mmCIF file with all atom_site columns, C-alpha atoms in Angstrom:
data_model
loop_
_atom_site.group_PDB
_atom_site.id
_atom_site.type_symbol
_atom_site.label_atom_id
_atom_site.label_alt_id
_atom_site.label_comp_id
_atom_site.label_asym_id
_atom_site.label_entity_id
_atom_site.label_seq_id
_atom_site.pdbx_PDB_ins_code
_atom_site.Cartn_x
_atom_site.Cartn_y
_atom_site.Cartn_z
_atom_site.occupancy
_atom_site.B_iso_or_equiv
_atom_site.pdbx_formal_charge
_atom_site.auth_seq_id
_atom_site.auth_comp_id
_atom_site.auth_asym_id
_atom_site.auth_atom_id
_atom_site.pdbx_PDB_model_num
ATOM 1   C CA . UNK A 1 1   ? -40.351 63.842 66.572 1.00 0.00 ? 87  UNK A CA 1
ATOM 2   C CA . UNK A 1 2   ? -41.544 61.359 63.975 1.00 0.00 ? 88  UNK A CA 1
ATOM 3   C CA . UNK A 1 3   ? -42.767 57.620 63.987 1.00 0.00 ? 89  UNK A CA 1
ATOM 4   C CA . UNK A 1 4   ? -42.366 55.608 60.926 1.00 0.00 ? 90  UNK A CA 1
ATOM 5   C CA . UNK A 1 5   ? -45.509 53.240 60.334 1.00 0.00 ? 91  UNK A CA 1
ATOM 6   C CA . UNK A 1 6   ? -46.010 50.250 58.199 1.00 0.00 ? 92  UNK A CA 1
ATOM 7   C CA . UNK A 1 7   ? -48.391 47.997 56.658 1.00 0.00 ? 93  UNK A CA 1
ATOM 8   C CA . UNK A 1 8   ? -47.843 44.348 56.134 1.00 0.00 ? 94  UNK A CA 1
ATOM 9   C CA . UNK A 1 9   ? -49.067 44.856 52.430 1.00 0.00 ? 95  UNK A CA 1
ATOM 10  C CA . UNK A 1 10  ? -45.999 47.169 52.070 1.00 0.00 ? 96  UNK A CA 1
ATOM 11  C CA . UNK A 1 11  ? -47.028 50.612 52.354 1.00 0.00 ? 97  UNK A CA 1
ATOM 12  C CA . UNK A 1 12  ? -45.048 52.986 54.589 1.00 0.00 ? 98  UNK A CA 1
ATOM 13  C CA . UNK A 1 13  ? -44.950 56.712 55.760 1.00 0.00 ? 99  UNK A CA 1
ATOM 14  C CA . UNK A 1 14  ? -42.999 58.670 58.478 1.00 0.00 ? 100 UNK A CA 1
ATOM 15  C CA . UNK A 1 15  ? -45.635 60.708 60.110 1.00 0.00 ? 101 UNK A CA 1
ATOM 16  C CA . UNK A 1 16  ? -44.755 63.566 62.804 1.00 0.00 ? 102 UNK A CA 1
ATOM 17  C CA . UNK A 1 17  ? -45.374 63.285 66.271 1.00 0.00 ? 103 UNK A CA 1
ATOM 18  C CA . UNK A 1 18  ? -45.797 65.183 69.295 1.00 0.00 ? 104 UNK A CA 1
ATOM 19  C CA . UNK A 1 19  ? -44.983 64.615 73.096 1.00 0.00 ? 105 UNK A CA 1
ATOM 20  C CA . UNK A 1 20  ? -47.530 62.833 75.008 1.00 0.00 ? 106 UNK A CA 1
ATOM 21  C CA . UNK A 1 21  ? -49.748 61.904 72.023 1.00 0.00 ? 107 UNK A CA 1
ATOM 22  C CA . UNK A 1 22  ? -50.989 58.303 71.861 1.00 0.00 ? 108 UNK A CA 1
ATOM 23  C CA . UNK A 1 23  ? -49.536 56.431 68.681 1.00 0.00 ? 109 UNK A CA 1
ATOM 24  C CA . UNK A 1 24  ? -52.656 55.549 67.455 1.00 0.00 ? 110 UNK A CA 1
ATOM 25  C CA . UNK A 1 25  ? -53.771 59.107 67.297 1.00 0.00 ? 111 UNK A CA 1
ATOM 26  C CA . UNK A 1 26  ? -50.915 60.084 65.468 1.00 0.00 ? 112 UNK A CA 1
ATOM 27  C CA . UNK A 1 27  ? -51.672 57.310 62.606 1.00 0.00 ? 113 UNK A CA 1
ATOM 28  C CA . UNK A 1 28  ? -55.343 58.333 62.884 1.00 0.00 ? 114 UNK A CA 1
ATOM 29  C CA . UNK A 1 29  ? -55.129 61.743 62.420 1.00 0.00 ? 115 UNK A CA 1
ATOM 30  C CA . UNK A 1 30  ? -52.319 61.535 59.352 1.00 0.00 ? 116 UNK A CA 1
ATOM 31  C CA . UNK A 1 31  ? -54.150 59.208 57.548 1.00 0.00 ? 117 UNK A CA 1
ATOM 32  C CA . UNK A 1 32  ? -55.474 60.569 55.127 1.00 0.00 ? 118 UNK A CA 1
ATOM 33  C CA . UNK A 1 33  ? -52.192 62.330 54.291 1.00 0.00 ? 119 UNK A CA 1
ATOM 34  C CA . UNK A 1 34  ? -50.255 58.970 54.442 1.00 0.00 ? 120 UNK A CA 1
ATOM 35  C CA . UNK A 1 35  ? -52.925 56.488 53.167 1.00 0.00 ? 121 UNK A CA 1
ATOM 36  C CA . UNK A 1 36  ? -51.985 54.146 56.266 1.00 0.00 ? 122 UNK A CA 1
ATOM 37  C CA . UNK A 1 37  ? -55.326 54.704 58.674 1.00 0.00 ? 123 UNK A CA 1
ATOM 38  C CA . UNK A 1 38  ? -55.961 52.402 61.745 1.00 0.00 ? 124 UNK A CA 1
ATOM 39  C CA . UNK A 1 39  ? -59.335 51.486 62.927 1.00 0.00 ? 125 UNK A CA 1
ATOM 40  C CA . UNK A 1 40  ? -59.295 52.270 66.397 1.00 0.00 ? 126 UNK A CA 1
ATOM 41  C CA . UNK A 1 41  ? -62.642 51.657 67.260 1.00 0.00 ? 127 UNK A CA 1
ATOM 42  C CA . UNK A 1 42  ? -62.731 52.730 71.039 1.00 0.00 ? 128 UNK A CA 1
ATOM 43  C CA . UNK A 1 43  ? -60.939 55.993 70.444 1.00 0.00 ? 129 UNK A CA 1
ATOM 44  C CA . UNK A 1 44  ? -58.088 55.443 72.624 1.00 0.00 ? 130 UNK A CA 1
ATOM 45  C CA . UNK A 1 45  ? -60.094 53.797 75.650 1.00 0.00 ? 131 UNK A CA 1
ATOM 46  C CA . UNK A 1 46  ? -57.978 50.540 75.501 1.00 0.00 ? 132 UNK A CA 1
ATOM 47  C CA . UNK A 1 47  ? -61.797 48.859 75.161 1.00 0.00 ? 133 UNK A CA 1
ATOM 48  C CA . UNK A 1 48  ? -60.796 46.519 72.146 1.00 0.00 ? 134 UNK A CA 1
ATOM 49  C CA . UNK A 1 49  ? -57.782 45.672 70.135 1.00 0.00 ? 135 UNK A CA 1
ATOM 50  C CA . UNK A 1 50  ? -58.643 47.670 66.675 1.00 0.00 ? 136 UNK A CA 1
ATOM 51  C CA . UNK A 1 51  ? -55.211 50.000 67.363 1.00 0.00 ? 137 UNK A CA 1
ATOM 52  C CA . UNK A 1 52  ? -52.766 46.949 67.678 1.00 0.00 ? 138 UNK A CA 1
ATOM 53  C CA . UNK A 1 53  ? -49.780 47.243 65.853 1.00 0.00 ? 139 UNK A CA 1
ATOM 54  C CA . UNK A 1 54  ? -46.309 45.199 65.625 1.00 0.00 ? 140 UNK A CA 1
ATOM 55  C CA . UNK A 1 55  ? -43.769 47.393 67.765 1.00 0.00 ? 141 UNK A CA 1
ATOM 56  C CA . UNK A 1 56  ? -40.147 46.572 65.625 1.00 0.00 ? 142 UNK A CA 1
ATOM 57  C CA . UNK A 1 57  ? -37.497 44.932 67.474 1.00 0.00 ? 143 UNK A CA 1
ATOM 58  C CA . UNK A 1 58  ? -35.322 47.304 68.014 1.00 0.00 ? 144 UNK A CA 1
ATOM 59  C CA . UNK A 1 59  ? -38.073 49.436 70.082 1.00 0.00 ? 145 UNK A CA 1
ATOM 60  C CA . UNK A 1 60  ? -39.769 46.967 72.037 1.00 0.00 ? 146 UNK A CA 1
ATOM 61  C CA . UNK A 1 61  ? -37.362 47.428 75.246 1.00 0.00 ? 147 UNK A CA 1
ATOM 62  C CA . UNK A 1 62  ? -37.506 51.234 74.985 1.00 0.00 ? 148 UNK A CA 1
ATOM 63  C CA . UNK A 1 63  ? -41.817 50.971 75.994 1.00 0.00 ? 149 UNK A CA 1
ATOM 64  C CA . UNK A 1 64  ? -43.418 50.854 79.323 1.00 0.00 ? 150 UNK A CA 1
ATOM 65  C CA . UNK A 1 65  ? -43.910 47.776 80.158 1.00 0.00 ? 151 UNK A CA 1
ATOM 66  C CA . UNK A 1 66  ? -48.240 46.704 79.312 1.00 0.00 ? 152 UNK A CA 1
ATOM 67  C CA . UNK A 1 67  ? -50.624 46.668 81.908 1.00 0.00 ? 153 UNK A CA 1
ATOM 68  C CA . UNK A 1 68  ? -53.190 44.014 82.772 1.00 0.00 ? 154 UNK A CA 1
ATOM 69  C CA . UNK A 1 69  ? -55.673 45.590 80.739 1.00 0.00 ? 155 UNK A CA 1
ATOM 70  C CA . UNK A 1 70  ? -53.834 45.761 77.684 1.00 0.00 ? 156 UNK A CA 1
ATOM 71  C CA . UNK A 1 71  ? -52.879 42.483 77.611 1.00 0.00 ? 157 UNK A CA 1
ATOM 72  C CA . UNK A 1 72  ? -56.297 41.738 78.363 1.00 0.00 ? 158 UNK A CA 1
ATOM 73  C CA . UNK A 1 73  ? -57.847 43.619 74.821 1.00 0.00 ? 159 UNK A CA 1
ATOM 74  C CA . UNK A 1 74  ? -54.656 41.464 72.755 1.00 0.00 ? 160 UNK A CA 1
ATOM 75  C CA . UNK A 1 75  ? -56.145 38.434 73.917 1.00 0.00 ? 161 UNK A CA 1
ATOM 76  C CA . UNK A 1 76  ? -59.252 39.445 71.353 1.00 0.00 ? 162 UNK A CA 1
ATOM 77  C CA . UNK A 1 77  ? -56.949 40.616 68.699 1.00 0.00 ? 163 UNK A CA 1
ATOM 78  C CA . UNK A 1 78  ? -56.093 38.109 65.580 1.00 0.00 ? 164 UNK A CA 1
ATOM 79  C CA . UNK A 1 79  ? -52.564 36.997 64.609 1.00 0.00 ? 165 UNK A CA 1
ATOM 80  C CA . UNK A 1 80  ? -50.807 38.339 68.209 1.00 0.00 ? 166 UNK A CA 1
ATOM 81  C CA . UNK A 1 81  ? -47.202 38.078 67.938 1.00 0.00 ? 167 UNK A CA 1
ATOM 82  C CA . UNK A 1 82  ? -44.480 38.669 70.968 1.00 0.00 ? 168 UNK A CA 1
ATOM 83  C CA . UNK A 1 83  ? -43.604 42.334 69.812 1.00 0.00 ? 169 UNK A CA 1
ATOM 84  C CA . UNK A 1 84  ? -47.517 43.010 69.618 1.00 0.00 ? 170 UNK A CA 1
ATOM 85  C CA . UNK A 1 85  ? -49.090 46.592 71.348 1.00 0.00 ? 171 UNK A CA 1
ATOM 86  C CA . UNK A 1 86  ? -52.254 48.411 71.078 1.00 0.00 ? 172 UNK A CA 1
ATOM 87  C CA . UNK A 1 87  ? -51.351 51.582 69.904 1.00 0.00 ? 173 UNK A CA 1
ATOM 88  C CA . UNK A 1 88  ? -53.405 53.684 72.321 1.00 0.00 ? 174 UNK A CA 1
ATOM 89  C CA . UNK A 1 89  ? -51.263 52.534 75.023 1.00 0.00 ? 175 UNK A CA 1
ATOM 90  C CA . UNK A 1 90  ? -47.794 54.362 73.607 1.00 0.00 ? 176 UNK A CA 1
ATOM 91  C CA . UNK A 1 91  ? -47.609 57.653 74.342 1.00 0.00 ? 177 UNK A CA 1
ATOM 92  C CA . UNK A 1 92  ? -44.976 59.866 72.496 1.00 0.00 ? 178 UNK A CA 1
ATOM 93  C CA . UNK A 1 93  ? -42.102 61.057 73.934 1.00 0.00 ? 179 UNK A CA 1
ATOM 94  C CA . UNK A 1 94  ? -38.531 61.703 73.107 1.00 0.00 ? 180 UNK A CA 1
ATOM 95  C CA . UNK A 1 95  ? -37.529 58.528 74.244 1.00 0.00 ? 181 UNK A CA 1
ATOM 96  C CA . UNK A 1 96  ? -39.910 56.784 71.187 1.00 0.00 ? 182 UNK A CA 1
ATOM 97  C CA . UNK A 1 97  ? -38.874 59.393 68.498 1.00 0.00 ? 183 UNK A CA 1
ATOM 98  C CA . UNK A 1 98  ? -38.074 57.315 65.416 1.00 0.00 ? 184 UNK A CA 1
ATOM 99  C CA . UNK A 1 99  ? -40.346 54.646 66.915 1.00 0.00 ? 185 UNK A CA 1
ATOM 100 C CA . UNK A 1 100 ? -41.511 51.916 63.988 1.00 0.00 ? 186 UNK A CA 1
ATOM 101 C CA . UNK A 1 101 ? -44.239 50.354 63.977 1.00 0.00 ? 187 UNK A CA 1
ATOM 102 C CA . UNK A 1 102 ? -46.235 48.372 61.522 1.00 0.00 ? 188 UNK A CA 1
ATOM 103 C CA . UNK A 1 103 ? -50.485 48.323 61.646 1.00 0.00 ? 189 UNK A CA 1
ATOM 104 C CA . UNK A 1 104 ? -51.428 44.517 62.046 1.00 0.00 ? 190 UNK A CA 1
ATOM 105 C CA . UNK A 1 105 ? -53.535 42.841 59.468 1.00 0.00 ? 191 UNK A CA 1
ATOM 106 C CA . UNK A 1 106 ? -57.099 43.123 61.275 1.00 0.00 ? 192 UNK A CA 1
ATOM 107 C CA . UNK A 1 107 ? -56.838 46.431 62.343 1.00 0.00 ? 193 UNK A CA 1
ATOM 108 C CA . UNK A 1 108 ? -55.736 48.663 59.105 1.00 0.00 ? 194 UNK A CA 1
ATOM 109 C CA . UNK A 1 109 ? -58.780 50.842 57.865 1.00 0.00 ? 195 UNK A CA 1
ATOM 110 C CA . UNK A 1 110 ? -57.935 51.832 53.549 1.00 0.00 ? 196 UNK A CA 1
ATOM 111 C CA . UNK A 1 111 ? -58.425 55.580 53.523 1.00 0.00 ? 197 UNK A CA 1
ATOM 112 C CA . UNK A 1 112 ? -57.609 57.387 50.166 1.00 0.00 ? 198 UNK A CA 1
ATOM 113 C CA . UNK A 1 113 ? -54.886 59.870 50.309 1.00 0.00 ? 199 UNK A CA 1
ATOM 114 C CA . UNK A 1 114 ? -55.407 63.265 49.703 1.00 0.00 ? 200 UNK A CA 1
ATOM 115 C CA . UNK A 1 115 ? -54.648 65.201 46.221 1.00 0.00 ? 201 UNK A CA 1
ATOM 116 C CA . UNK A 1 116 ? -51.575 66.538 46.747 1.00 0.00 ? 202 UNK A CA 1
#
C-alpha cells in the first residue's frame, strides 16, 4: 500500500504504508527519506491540530466520517478548508491505498533528506 503526500510549496513523495497505521505516522516516520515531515506534536493523541493535512477530492468520501473530537482540534488549526483532516485520525487500510494527501501550511516540519 502507498499514500502519496504533498506540500503546498510543491514537494511530493509516495511513501509506503501499512494496514492500520495512522497517516501521520507514516509521513513521520518517512521523512527523512522523503524530505516532507509533519509536526505532529501530540504523537497521534488527536490533542492539537499539528498533523492536519488536505485529504484530495477524490478520497474524501472513501474516510470514516470525523468524530467530535477531531473536529474539535481543526477548530485550532489555521487556514481549515472543507476537505481538511488531522492525520492521526486515518488509519491505513486497503480501502485508502493510493490515498493523497497534502501537509497544510502550519503544520509541515523541513527535515533534510538523507544522502542517498
Amino acid at each position: 500500500m502507498q499514500i502519496h503526500v504533498n506540500t503546498t510549496d510543491g514537494r511530493s513523495a509516495t511513501l509506503d504504508a501499512l494496514p492500520g497505521f495512522r497517516v501521520m505516522e507514516i509521513i513521520r516516520d518517512w521523512s527523512s527519506e522523503s524530505g516532507i515531515g509533519i509536526k505532529a506534536e501530540c504523537g497521534g493523541a488527536c490533542a492539537c491540530a499539528t498533523c492536519h493535512v488536505y485529504v484530495a477530492p477524490e478520497w474524501t468520501a472513501k474516510l470514516p466520517d470525523m468524530l467530535e473530537e477531531e473536529e474539535d482540534r481543526l477548530d485550532e488549526a489555521f487556514d481549515v478548508e472543507a476537505n481538511s483532516r488531522l492525520s492521526c485520525q486515518l488509519l491505513m487500510s486497503e480501502e485508502l491505498d493510493g490515498l493523497t494527501v497534502t501537509v497544510a501550511p502550519d503544520a509541515v516540519l523541513i527535515v533534510e533528506r538523507e544522502a542517498a
